Amino acid sequence: MVLLHGRAGNPYAILRHARVLGQPDLALLAPQAEGRSWYPARFVRPLAENAAHLDSAFSVVDGLIAAAGLPPERVALMGFSQGACVSLEYVVRRRPLGAVIALSGGLMGAAPPDPAPEPGTAGLPVLLAGGREDRQIPLARVLETEDALGRLGADVTLHLRDGDLHGVTEAERRLAATLLARLGTAPAGA
């Protein structure tokens, strides 16, 4: 599983969430974004403002997948906040993987997202989590992302939490573990 941290974060922050998934056989790869940010502008700005940085982030993910030596369908991508946005964009713009766990994120761009499907997005398991009052990731964008992914044929599990928390809850970690178990990448009962 490739793990992408949020803005101003670091690999240790996202690894903390993944380690509690109860999956000892899962290899965790967590890169550090240059300058602790995957892209400079807010994710709801025009995509062109982040395009070069997004391509760079995609290259990091490509490199980790290549280094792991696994087929893409055996790789899950998990991100928090900025990392969640990069994860979602990766699978709809670059190539689909085995699963995506997007914690407090959404598809990027100024307009409601309408990505062209990447071959293989049909049936892609996605956990999309967000807060109803999260000031960083507007609820409207989370719902637009769910709609866009659904139109691409992804198998989306939406989890909305009450309150303004911009973080990860225990319920979301349990949902992530369940999604990975369905893929056969986790031991039964995780």
N, CA, C and O of each residue as an XYZ file, in Angstrom:
760
protein
N       0.849     -1.170      0.000
C       0.000      0.000      0.000
C       0.893      1.232      0.000
O       1.823      1.351      0.798
N       0.583      2.153     -0.926
C       1.283      3.431     -0.991
C       0.452      4.432     -0.200
O      -0.753      4.558     -0.416
N       1.098      5.136      0.711
C       0.432      6.066      1.621
C       0.914      7.487      1.359
O       2.117      7.745      1.336
N      -0.022      8.404      1.163
C       0.327      9.792      0.867
C      -0.206     10.705      1.976
O      -1.406     10.747      2.246
N       0.709     11.426      2.602
C       0.361     12.302      3.724
C      -0.318     13.586      3.246
O      -0.366     13.867      2.049
N      -0.833     14.351      4.188
C      -1.479     15.620      3.897
C      -0.476     16.776      3.865
O       0.707     16.603      4.162
N      -0.981     17.961      3.497
C      -0.144     19.170      3.440
C       0.501     19.420      4.806
O      -0.152     19.337      5.847
N       1.777     19.721      4.773
C       2.586     19.989      5.961
C       2.768     18.747      6.824
O       3.264     18.829      7.947
N       2.364     17.599      6.292
C       2.503     16.352      7.031
C       3.813     15.659      6.712
O       4.723     16.236      6.116
N       3.881     14.426      7.122
C       5.058     13.613      6.849
C       4.630     12.150      6.802
O       3.512     11.816      7.193
N       5.508     11.286      6.328
C       5.136      9.870      6.211
C       4.719      9.229      7.531
O       3.879      8.329      7.543
N       5.288      9.677      8.628
C       4.974      9.060      9.919
C       3.513      9.276     10.309
O       2.907      8.415     10.946
N       2.953     10.413      9.933
C       1.560     10.705     10.262
C       0.621      9.722      9.561
O      -0.295      9.192     10.190
N       0.836      9.475      8.285
C      -0.039      8.565      7.540
C       0.260      7.103      7.895
O      -0.646      6.270      7.897
N       1.508      6.795      8.190
C       1.847      5.431      8.605
C       1.141      5.056      9.905
O       0.757      3.902     10.094
N       0.972      6.020     10.795
C       0.280      5.778     12.061
C      -1.130      5.239     11.810
O      -1.587      4.340     12.517
N      -1.820      5.785     10.805
C      -3.177      5.323     10.496
C      -3.160      3.931      9.867
O      -4.022      3.105     10.167
N      -2.200      3.671      9.009
C      -2.143      2.387      8.312
C      -1.734      1.249      9.235
O      -2.202      0.122      9.072
N      -0.880      1.525     10.189
C      -0.387      0.463     11.076
C      -1.479     -0.119     11.962
O      -1.373     -1.262     12.407
N      -2.519      0.651     12.219
C      -3.589      0.136     13.088
C      -4.636     -0.647     12.303
O      -5.652     -1.053     12.868
N      -4.403     -0.865     11.007
C      -5.348     -1.637     10.210
C      -5.263     -3.130     10.510
O      -6.104     -3.902     10.048
N      -4.258     -3.544     11.277
C      -4.154     -4.938     11.684
C      -3.766     -5.866     10.555
O      -4.286     -6.978     10.464
N      -2.860     -5.432      9.691
C      -2.467     -6.232      8.539
C      -0.951     -6.380      8.499
O      -0.273     -5.626      7.801
N      -0.415     -7.340      9.239
C       1.038     -7.465      9.348
C       1.739     -7.834      8.044
O       2.936     -7.579      7.908
N       1.035     -8.425      7.086
C       1.671     -8.847      5.836
C       1.625     -7.778      4.752
O       2.083     -8.018      3.634
N       1.094     -6.629      5.054
C       0.948     -5.571      4.068
C       2.174     -4.666      4.087
O       2.508     -4.093      5.124
N       2.848     -4.536      2.944
C       3.993     -3.634      2.843
C       3.476     -2.199      2.729
O       2.594     -1.909      1.921
N       4.035     -1.312      3.545
C       3.621      0.089      3.567
C       4.743      0.967      3.028
O       5.856      0.965      3.554
N       4.440      1.710      1.983
C       5.409      2.626      1.372
C       4.860      4.038      1.509
O       3.797      4.348      0.972
N       5.585      4.898      2.229
C       5.095      6.246      2.503
C       6.177      7.276      2.163
O       7.088      7.511      2.956
N       6.069      7.885      0.986
C       7.066      8.885      0.601
C       6.816     10.232      1.279
O       5.717     10.507      1.760
N       7.842     11.050      1.305
C       7.751     12.428      1.805
C       7.647     13.360      0.606
O       8.491     13.317     -0.289
N       6.613     14.205      0.582
C       6.483     15.199     -0.490
C       7.558     16.267     -0.322
O       7.879     16.670      0.796
N       8.101     16.713     -1.427
C       9.076     17.800     -1.385
C       8.420     19.032     -0.772
O       7.343     19.447     -1.197
N       9.072     19.608      0.223
C       8.502     20.774      0.885
C       7.275     20.447      1.718
O       6.544     21.350      2.125
N       7.036     19.141      1.980
C       5.900     18.652      2.775
C       4.545     18.994      2.164
O       3.543     19.108      2.871
N       4.526     19.157      0.832
C       3.277     19.462      0.126
C       3.318     18.821     -1.253
O       4.318     18.928     -1.963
N       2.226     18.151     -1.632
C       2.165     17.504     -2.942
C       1.878     18.505     -4.050
O       2.264     18.284     -5.198
N       1.204     19.603     -3.721
C       0.892     20.647     -4.703
C       0.650     21.945     -3.948
O       0.276     21.909     -2.776
N       0.859     23.113     -4.606
C       0.836     24.390     -3.877
C      -0.536     25.031     -3.663
O      -0.792     25.562     -2.582
N      -1.405     25.000     -4.636
C      -2.698     25.701     -4.543
C      -3.743     24.795     -3.888
O      -3.567     23.578     -3.829
N      -4.806     25.384     -3.410
C      -5.899     24.577     -2.846
C      -6.447     23.623     -3.908
O      -6.381     23.918     -5.101
N      -6.970     22.517     -3.490
C      -7.415     21.484     -4.428
C      -8.644     21.909     -5.229
O      -8.935     21.298     -6.256
N      -9.368     22.928     -4.797
C     -10.553     23.398     -5.515
C     -10.233     24.553     -6.468
O     -11.144     25.162     -7.028
N      -8.961     24.855     -6.653
C      -8.532     25.847     -7.640
C      -8.471     25.175     -9.018
O      -8.494     23.947     -9.107
N      -8.393     25.968    -10.087
C      -8.266     25.355    -11.415
C      -7.110     24.344    -11.447
O      -6.022     24.605    -10.934
N      -7.368     23.217    -12.047
C      -6.400     22.122    -12.067
C      -5.045     22.555    -12.623
O      -4.010     22.043    -12.195
N      -5.041     23.487    -13.566
C      -3.787     23.952    -14.170
C      -2.825     24.533    -13.136
O      -1.610     24.471    -13.322
N      -3.352     25.093    -12.052
C      -2.490     25.691    -11.022
C      -1.676     24.642    -10.268
O      -0.657     24.969     -9.659
N      -2.112     23.398    -10.303
C      -1.414     22.323     -9.595
C      -0.863     21.251    -10.524
O      -0.252     20.288    -10.060
N      -1.072     21.403    -11.830
C      -0.785     20.322    -12.788
C       0.651     19.812    -12.729
O       0.868     18.602    -12.666
N       1.634     20.709    -12.747
C       3.032     20.262    -12.749
C       3.372     19.514    -11.464
O       4.058     18.492    -11.505
N       2.903     20.009    -10.338
C       3.161     19.344     -9.066
C       2.430     18.002     -8.981
O       2.950     17.036     -8.422
N       1.229     17.955     -9.536
C       0.468     16.717     -9.547
C       1.190     15.663    -10.386
O       1.260     14.499     -9.990
N       1.726     16.062    -11.540
C       2.502     15.128    -12.356
C       3.704     14.593    -11.584
O       4.043     13.414    -11.687
N       4.344     15.467    -10.809
C       5.484     15.049     -9.997
C       5.051     14.041     -8.930
O       5.739     13.047     -8.696
N       3.918     14.297     -8.290
C       3.395     13.358     -7.285
C       3.054     12.020     -7.938
O       3.328     10.964     -7.367
N       2.460     12.060     -9.129
C       2.153     10.824     -9.853
C       3.428     10.036    -10.138
O       3.433      8.809    -10.043
N       4.499     10.727    -10.484
C       5.769     10.056    -10.762
C       6.314      9.356     -9.521
O       6.890      8.272     -9.616
N       6.129      9.979     -8.353
C       6.541      9.347     -7.098
C       5.766      8.045     -6.895
O       6.351      7.016     -6.560
N       4.462      8.094     -7.097
C       3.632      6.889     -6.939
C       4.041      5.838     -7.968
O       4.181      4.664     -7.626
N       4.235      6.244     -9.224
C       4.687      5.306    -10.258
C       5.976      4.608     -9.847
O       6.113      3.395    -10.008
N       6.920      5.383     -9.315
C       8.209      4.831     -8.915
C       8.078      3.810     -7.790
O       8.747      2.776     -7.800
N       7.220      4.100     -6.829
C       7.028      3.167     -5.719
C       6.355      1.882     -6.186
O       6.711      0.791     -5.740
N       5.389      2.011     -7.080
C       4.723      0.822     -7.605
C       5.720     -0.028     -8.394
O       5.745     -1.251     -8.257
N       6.533      0.620     -9.211
C       7.548     -0.112     -9.978
C       8.545     -0.793     -9.043
O       8.924     -1.942     -9.271
N       8.970     -0.094     -7.997
C       9.940     -0.656     -7.059
C       9.360     -1.848     -6.299
O      10.084     -2.783     -5.957
N       8.057     -1.813     -6.036
C       7.418     -2.927     -5.318
C       7.358     -4.181     -6.175
O       7.313     -5.292     -5.647
N       7.359     -4.012     -7.497
C       7.351     -5.161     -8.392
C       6.048     -5.939     -8.395
O       6.030     -7.119     -8.744
N       4.959     -5.290     -8.012
C       3.655     -5.950     -7.990
C       2.795     -5.440     -9.126
O       2.966     -4.304     -9.569
N       1.870     -6.261     -9.609
C       0.927     -5.743    -10.603
C       0.066     -4.660     -9.948
O      -0.229     -4.752     -8.756
N      -0.342     -3.639    -10.704
C      -1.108     -2.522    -10.129
C      -2.359     -2.955     -9.365
O      -2.738     -2.315     -8.384
N      -2.996     -4.031     -9.808
C      -4.226     -4.464     -9.128
C      -3.959     -5.027     -7.723
O      -4.903     -5.273     -6.972
N      -2.686     -5.232     -7.360
C      -2.321     -5.699     -6.014
C      -1.842     -4.553     -5.129
O      -1.362     -4.773     -4.018
N      -1.979     -3.313     -5.639
C      -1.519     -2.132     -4.904
C      -2.723     -1.284     -4.510
O      -3.587     -0.985     -5.334
N      -2.762     -0.907     -3.249
C      -3.776      0.030     -2.764
C      -3.096      1.379     -2.527
O      -1.916      1.451     -2.184
N      -3.858      2.416     -2.715
C      -3.365      3.778     -2.509
C      -4.213      4.387     -1.408
O      -5.440      4.405     -1.505
N      -3.564      4.889     -0.354
C      -4.288      5.506      0.752
C      -3.704      6.888      0.993
O      -2.487      7.053      1.086
N      -4.588      7.886      1.093
C      -4.119      9.231      1.357
C      -5.022      9.971      2.307
O      -6.215      9.689      2.420
N      -4.416     10.934      2.995
C      -5.159     11.824      3.874
C      -5.048     13.246      3.328
O      -3.953     13.707      3.006
N      -6.170     13.930      3.226
C      -6.255     15.334      2.825
C      -5.598     15.524      1.451
O      -6.103     15.001      0.458
N      -4.492     16.257      1.375
C      -3.819     16.410      0.080
C      -3.476     15.062     -0.522
O      -3.622     14.861     -1.727
N      -3.025     14.146      0.304
C      -2.699     12.808     -0.178
C      -3.914     12.064     -0.710
O      -3.804     11.277     -1.651
N      -5.083     12.315     -0.102
C      -6.324     11.708     -0.602
C      -6.676     12.273     -1.972
O      -7.100     11.537     -2.863
N      -6.500     13.582     -2.138
C      -6.788     14.217     -3.431
C      -5.873     13.665     -4.518
O      -6.330     13.356     -5.618
N      -4.579     13.541     -4.213
C      -3.628     12.984     -5.173
C      -4.006     11.540     -5.502
O      -3.959     11.136     -6.664
N      -4.379     10.765     -4.488
C      -4.746      9.360     -4.698
C      -5.925      9.225     -5.653
O      -5.904      8.402     -6.568
N      -6.948     10.036     -5.431
C      -8.132      9.989     -6.299
C      -7.789     10.412     -7.727
O      -8.209      9.769     -8.690
N      -7.029     11.487     -7.856
C      -6.642     11.951     -9.196
C      -5.792     10.905     -9.914
O      -5.926     10.712    -11.122
N      -4.921     10.237     -9.170
C      -4.042      9.231     -9.772
C      -4.851      8.145    -10.467
O      -4.567      7.799    -11.613
N      -5.855      7.606     -9.785
C      -6.587      6.471    -10.356
C      -7.555      6.871    -11.464
O      -7.952      6.015    -12.255
N      -7.946      8.135    -11.549
C      -8.823      8.529    -12.658
C      -8.049      9.176    -13.805
O      -8.572      9.283    -14.914
N      -6.811      9.611    -13.556
C      -6.041     10.270    -14.622
C      -4.816      9.481    -15.066
O      -4.361      9.637    -16.199
N      -4.277      8.639    -14.192
C      -3.039      7.930    -14.524
C      -3.318      6.458    -14.806
O      -3.199      6.003    -15.944
N      -3.688      5.721    -13.767
C      -4.034      4.302    -13.942
C      -4.732      3.794    -12.700
O      -4.421      4.226    -11.590
N      -5.670      2.885    -12.874
C      -6.363      2.316    -11.719
C      -5.443      1.348    -10.972
O      -4.502      0.790    -11.537
N      -5.742      1.172     -9.708
C      -4.998      0.240     -8.865
C      -5.982     -0.740     -8.245
O      -7.119     -0.854     -8.702
N      -5.557     -1.439     -7.218
C      -6.426     -2.409     -6.564
C      -7.512     -1.768     -5.729
O      -8.619     -2.298     -5.632
N      -7.204     -0.619     -5.119
C      -8.174      0.083     -4.277
C      -7.638      1.466     -3.947
O      -6.438      1.727     -4.040
N      -8.558      2.347     -3.558
C      -8.190      3.681     -3.096
C      -8.912      3.951     -1.782
O     -10.114      3.718     -1.654
N      -8.153      4.445     -0.810
C      -8.708      4.870      0.470
C      -8.417      6.359      0.575
O      -7.277      6.764      0.802
N      -9.451      7.169      0.409
C      -9.312      8.634      0.399
C      -9.953      9.186      1.667
O     -11.177      9.242      1.787
N      -9.114      9.590      2.600
C      -9.561     10.083      3.896
C      -9.502     11.602      3.904
O      -8.417     12.183      3.883
N     -10.645     12.239      3.933
C     -10.750     13.700      3.918
C     -10.147     14.284      2.642
O      -9.179     15.043      2.692
N     -10.725     13.925      1.510
C     -10.240     14.436      0.232
C     -11.317     14.380     -0.820
O     -12.437     13.934     -0.567
N     -10.962     14.841     -2.016
C     -11.880     14.825     -3.141
C     -11.126     15.017     -4.438
O      -9.930     15.306     -4.433
N     -11.821     14.857     -5.545
C     -11.216     15.130     -6.835
C     -10.918     16.620     -6.936
O     -11.581     17.443     -6.304
N      -9.917     16.953     -7.734
C      -9.404     18.315     -7.781
C     -10.008     19.117     -8.931
O     -10.564     18.553     -9.874
N      -9.890     20.448     -8.836
C     -10.321     21.356     -9.887
C     -11.357     22.342     -9.382
O     -11.986     22.128     -8.346
N     -11.528     23.443    -10.137
C     -12.441     24.507     -9.724
C     -13.900     24.129     -9.939
O     -14.757     24.492     -9.133
N     -14.187     23.418    -10.997
C     -15.563     23.033    -11.323
C     -15.863     21.683    -10.695
O     -14.944     20.972    -10.286
N     -17.137     21.321    -10.615
C     -17.418     19.954    -10.166
C     -16.653     18.967    -11.033
O     -16.611     19.122    -12.254
N     -16.050     17.960    -10.425
C     -15.194     17.044    -11.175
C     -15.964     16.248    -12.232
O     -17.071     15.763    -11.995
N     -15.350     16.136    -13.383
C     -15.905     15.342    -14.471
C     -14.747     14.693    -15.224
O     -14.520     14.991    -16.397
N     -14.008     13.796    -14.545
C     -12.830     13.206    -15.177
C     -13.201     12.218    -16.266
O     -14.235     11.554    -16.201
N     -12.345     12.136    -17.261
C     -12.485     11.100    -18.282
C     -12.037      9.790    -17.649
O     -11.043      9.769    -16.923
N     -12.739      8.715    -17.902
C     -12.370      7.458    -17.249
C     -11.047      6.907    -17.745
O     -10.777      6.879    -18.945
N     -10.244      6.478    -16.821
C      -9.030      5.733    -17.121
C      -9.487      4.285    -17.298
O     -10.275      3.796    -16.488
N      -9.017      3.587    -18.330
C      -9.435      2.199    -18.482
C      -9.210      1.414    -17.196
O      -8.122      1.442    -16.622
N     -10.228      0.728    -16.759
C     -10.110     -0.090    -15.563
C     -10.716      0.518    -14.316
O     -10.668     -0.102    -13.253
N     -11.291      1.722    -14.409
C     -11.890      2.306    -13.203
C     -13.211      1.638    -12.844
O     -13.656      1.746    -11.702
N     -13.843      0.956    -13.777
C     -15.094      0.253    -13.474
C     -14.819     -0.813    -12.416
O     -13.934     -1.652    -12.581
N     -15.582     -0.769    -11.338
C     -15.436     -1.728    -10.257
C     -14.336     -1.401     -9.263
O     -14.155     -2.141     -8.296
N     -13.591     -0.315     -9.467
C     -12.504      0.066     -8.566
C     -13.050      0.306     -7.157
O     -13.904      1.175     -6.982
N     -12.584     -0.437     -6.146
C     -13.054     -0.200     -4.783
C     -12.461      1.107     -4.234
O     -11.246      1.307     -4.250
N     -13.342      1.987     -3.752
C     -12.924      3.281     -3.214
C     -13.626      3.505     -1.882
O     -14.846      3.370     -1.780
N     -12.843      3.848     -0.863
C     -13.402      4.359      0.384
C     -13.199      5.864      0.346
O     -12.066      6.342      0.287
N     -14.284      6.602      0.380
C     -14.258      8.064      0.356
C     -14.837      8.550      1.676
O     -16.024      8.361      1.945
N     -14.004      9.173      2.499
C     -14.443      9.633      3.818
C     -14.291     11.136      3.918
O     -13.338     11.714      3.396
N     -15.234     11.759      4.592
C     -15.168     13.201      4.790
C     -16.057     13.643      5.932
O     -16.895     12.887      6.423
N     -15.855     14.886      6.345
C     -16.644     15.460      7.426
C     -17.735     16.364      6.892
O     -17.549     17.063      5.896
N     -18.856     16.345      7.551
C     -19.984     17.176      7.127
C     -19.672     18.670      7.262
O     -20.240     19.487      6.537
N     -18.776     19.028      8.183
C     -18.448     20.440      8.398
C     -16.943     20.698      8.324
O     -16.457     21.669      8.903
N     -16.217     19.860      7.634
C     -14.770     20.005      7.476
C     -14.481     21.294      6.705
O     -14.971     21.473      5.590
N     -13.698     22.177      7.286
C     -13.401     23.461      6.642
C     -12.374     23.324      5.510
O     -12.289     24.195      4.644
N     -11.603     22.246      5.513
C     -10.580     22.041      4.488
C     -11.135     21.370      3.228
O     -10.747     21.704      2.108
N     -12.037     20.431      3.432
C     -12.596     19.651      2.331
C     -14.114     19.823      2.369
O     -14.787     19.149      3.149
N     -14.663     20.713      1.540
C     -16.106     20.971      1.595
C     -16.938     19.713      1.306
O     -16.609     18.919      0.424
N     -18.011     19.560      2.066
C     -18.905     18.420      1.884
C     -19.399     18.332      0.446
O     -19.504     17.240     -0.112
N     -19.701     19.477     -0.152
C     -20.182     19.473     -1.537
C     -19.177     18.785     -2.463
O     -19.584     18.045     -3.359
N     -17.874     19.012     -2.266
C     -16.870     18.380     -3.133
C     -16.790     16.888     -2.870
O     -16.599     16.109     -3.804
N     -16.932     16.474     -1.624
C     -16.929     15.038     -1.322
C     -18.089     14.367     -2.059
O     -17.915     13.309     -2.663
N     -19.259     14.977     -2.008
C     -20.430     14.405     -2.681
C     -20.280     14.450     -4.203
O     -20.694     13.517     -4.891
N     -19.695     15.524     -4.733
C     -19.427     15.593     -6.181
C     -18.442     14.509     -6.596
O     -18.571     13.923     -7.671
N     -17.459     14.245     -5.740
C     -16.473     13.203     -6.019
C     -17.132     11.831     -6.025
O     -16.863     11.009     -6.901
N     -17.987     11.592     -5.055
C     -18.723     10.317     -5.032
C     -19.511     10.146     -6.329
O     -19.498      9.071     -6.930
N     -20.189     11.196     -6.755
C     -20.984     11.138     -7.987
C     -20.099     10.866     -9.205
O     -20.411     10.006    -10.029
N     -18.996     11.606     -9.308
C     -18.091     11.434    -10.460
C     -17.518     10.026    -10.505
O     -17.473      9.409    -11.570
N     -17.078      9.511     -9.360
C     -16.528      8.155     -9.324
C     -17.592      7.120     -9.661
O     -17.318      6.131    -10.340
N     -18.802      7.355     -9.183
C     -19.908      6.457     -9.516
C     -20.180      6.427    -11.005
O     -20.436      5.364    -11.571
N     -20.126      7.599    -11.651
C     -20.334      7.656    -13.104
C     -19.223      6.939    -13.861
O     -19.432      6.475    -14.981
N     -18.037      6.848    -13.249
C     -16.930      6.110    -13.860
C     -17.023      4.609    -13.598
O     -16.231      3.829    -14.127
N     -17.995      4.212    -12.779
C     -18.186      2.790    -12.495
C     -17.454      2.282    -11.278
O     -17.434      1.076    -11.033
N     -16.845      3.178    -10.501
C     -16.138      2.746     -9.295
C     -17.136      2.251     -8.255
O     -18.292      2.673     -8.232
N     -16.675      1.362     -7.407
C     -17.473      0.820     -6.308
C     -17.143      1.647     -5.064
O     -16.214      1.323     -4.325
N     -17.919      2.730     -4.836
C     -17.600      3.717     -3.806
C     -18.350      3.429     -2.511
O     -19.567      3.247     -2.499
N     -17.589      3.395     -1.427
C     -18.157      3.389     -0.081
C     -17.947      4.781      0.479
O     -16.809      5.212      0.665
N     -19.038      5.492      0.750
C     -18.963      6.849      1.286
C     -19.184      6.804      2.789
O     -20.139      6.197      3.274
N     -18.285      7.456      3.519
C     -18.443      7.582      4.966
C     -18.367      9.061      5.327
O     -17.335      9.706      5.140
N     -19.475      9.590      5.847
C     -19.510     10.982      6.291
C     -19.591     11.021      7.804
O     -20.436     10.364      8.413
N     -18.699     11.800      8.405
C     -18.720     11.945      9.858
C     -19.299     13.299     10.222
O     -19.142     14.273      9.487
N     -19.965     13.350     11.358
C     -20.502     14.611     11.861
C     -19.361     15.462     12.421
O     -18.309     14.951     12.804
N     -19.600     16.768     12.456
C     -18.625     17.678     13.048
C     -17.644     18.221     12.042
O     -17.757     17.985     10.839
N     -16.660     18.965     12.567
C     -15.707     19.662     11.706
C     -14.307     19.048     11.729
O     -13.345     19.684     11.299
N     -14.191     17.825     12.223
C     -12.891     17.164     12.282
C     -12.273     17.056     10.890
O     -12.915     16.583      9.952
N     -11.037     17.493     10.767
C     -10.241     17.243      9.564
C      -9.177     16.241      9.996
O      -8.042     16.605     10.301
N      -9.565     14.996     10.013
C      -8.694     13.952     10.513
C      -9.232     12.594     10.120
O     -10.019     12.473      9.181
N      -8.806     11.578     10.837
C      -9.181     10.193     10.541
C      -9.762      9.587     11.815
O      -9.182      9.709     12.894
N     -10.901      8.940     11.679
C     -11.553      8.327     12.835
C     -11.316      6.822     12.859
O     -10.886      6.223     11.874
N     -11.606      6.237     14.002
C     -11.506      4.790     14.148
C     -12.466      4.087     13.188
O     -12.123      3.051     12.618
N     -13.657      4.641     13.007
C     -14.621      4.047     12.071
C     -14.050      4.002     10.659
O     -14.263      3.027      9.938
N     -13.333      5.032     10.260
C     -12.734      5.054      8.921
C     -11.606      4.039      8.799
O     -11.439      3.418      7.750
N     -10.840      3.869      9.858
C      -9.792      2.842      9.828
C     -10.409      1.448      9.711
O      -9.876      0.595      9.002
N     -11.527      1.211     10.400
C     -12.206     -0.090     10.288
C     -12.731     -0.307      8.870
O     -12.604     -1.401      8.320
N     -13.319      0.735      8.278
C     -13.804      0.617      6.891
C     -12.655      0.335      5.937
O     -12.802     -0.457      5.007
N     -11.515      0.973      6.157
C     -10.341      0.734      5.311
C      -9.880     -0.715      5.439
O      -9.565     -1.358      4.438
N      -9.841     -1.225      6.655
C      -9.426     -2.612      6.867
C     -10.390     -3.577      6.176
O      -9.962     -4.577      5.600
N     -11.680     -3.281      6.233
C     -12.686     -4.125      5.576
C     -12.497     -4.103      4.064
O     -12.569     -5.148      3.417
N     -12.259     -2.930      3.498
C     -12.044     -2.821      2.052
C     -10.822     -3.645      1.642
O     -10.876     -4.386      0.660
N      -9.743     -3.524      2.373
C      -8.535     -4.278      2.037
C      -8.747     -5.775      2.201
O      -8.215     -6.562      1.418
N      -9.515     -6.181      3.205
C      -9.803     -7.603      3.392
C     -10.588     -8.163      2.212
O     -10.369     -9.300      1.795
N     -11.510     -7.351      1.673
C     -12.290     -7.784      0.505
C     -11.377     -8.016     -0.694
O     -11.665     -8.861     -1.541
N     -10.292     -7.278     -0.765
C      -9.361     -7.444     -1.886
C      -8.450     -8.656     -1.711
O      -7.739     -9.047     -2.636
N      -8.478     -9.239     -0.530
C      -7.589    -10.368     -0.283
C      -6.194     -9.930      0.100
O      -5.263    -10.735      0.087
N      -6.035     -8.639      0.449
C      -4.728     -8.150      0.851
C      -4.582     -8.115      2.361
O      -3.542     -7.709      2.879
N      -5.608     -8.535      3.060
C      -5.548     -8.535      4.522
C      -6.047     -9.878      5.030
O      -6.843    -10.546      4.370
N      -5.582    -10.261      6.191
C      -6.084    -11.516      6.759
C      -7.562    -11.395      7.086
O      -8.043    -10.306      7.399
N      -8.275    -12.488      7.018
C      -9.701    -12.476      7.356
C      -9.878    -11.982      8.779
O      -9.093    -12.309      9.669
N     -10.925    -11.187      8.980
C     -11.235    -10.671     10.299
C     -10.500     -9.405     10.659
O     -10.652     -8.910     11.776
N      -9.713     -8.865      9.760
C      -8.960     -7.631     10.067
C      -9.885     -6.461     10.269
O      -9.426     -5.350     10.534
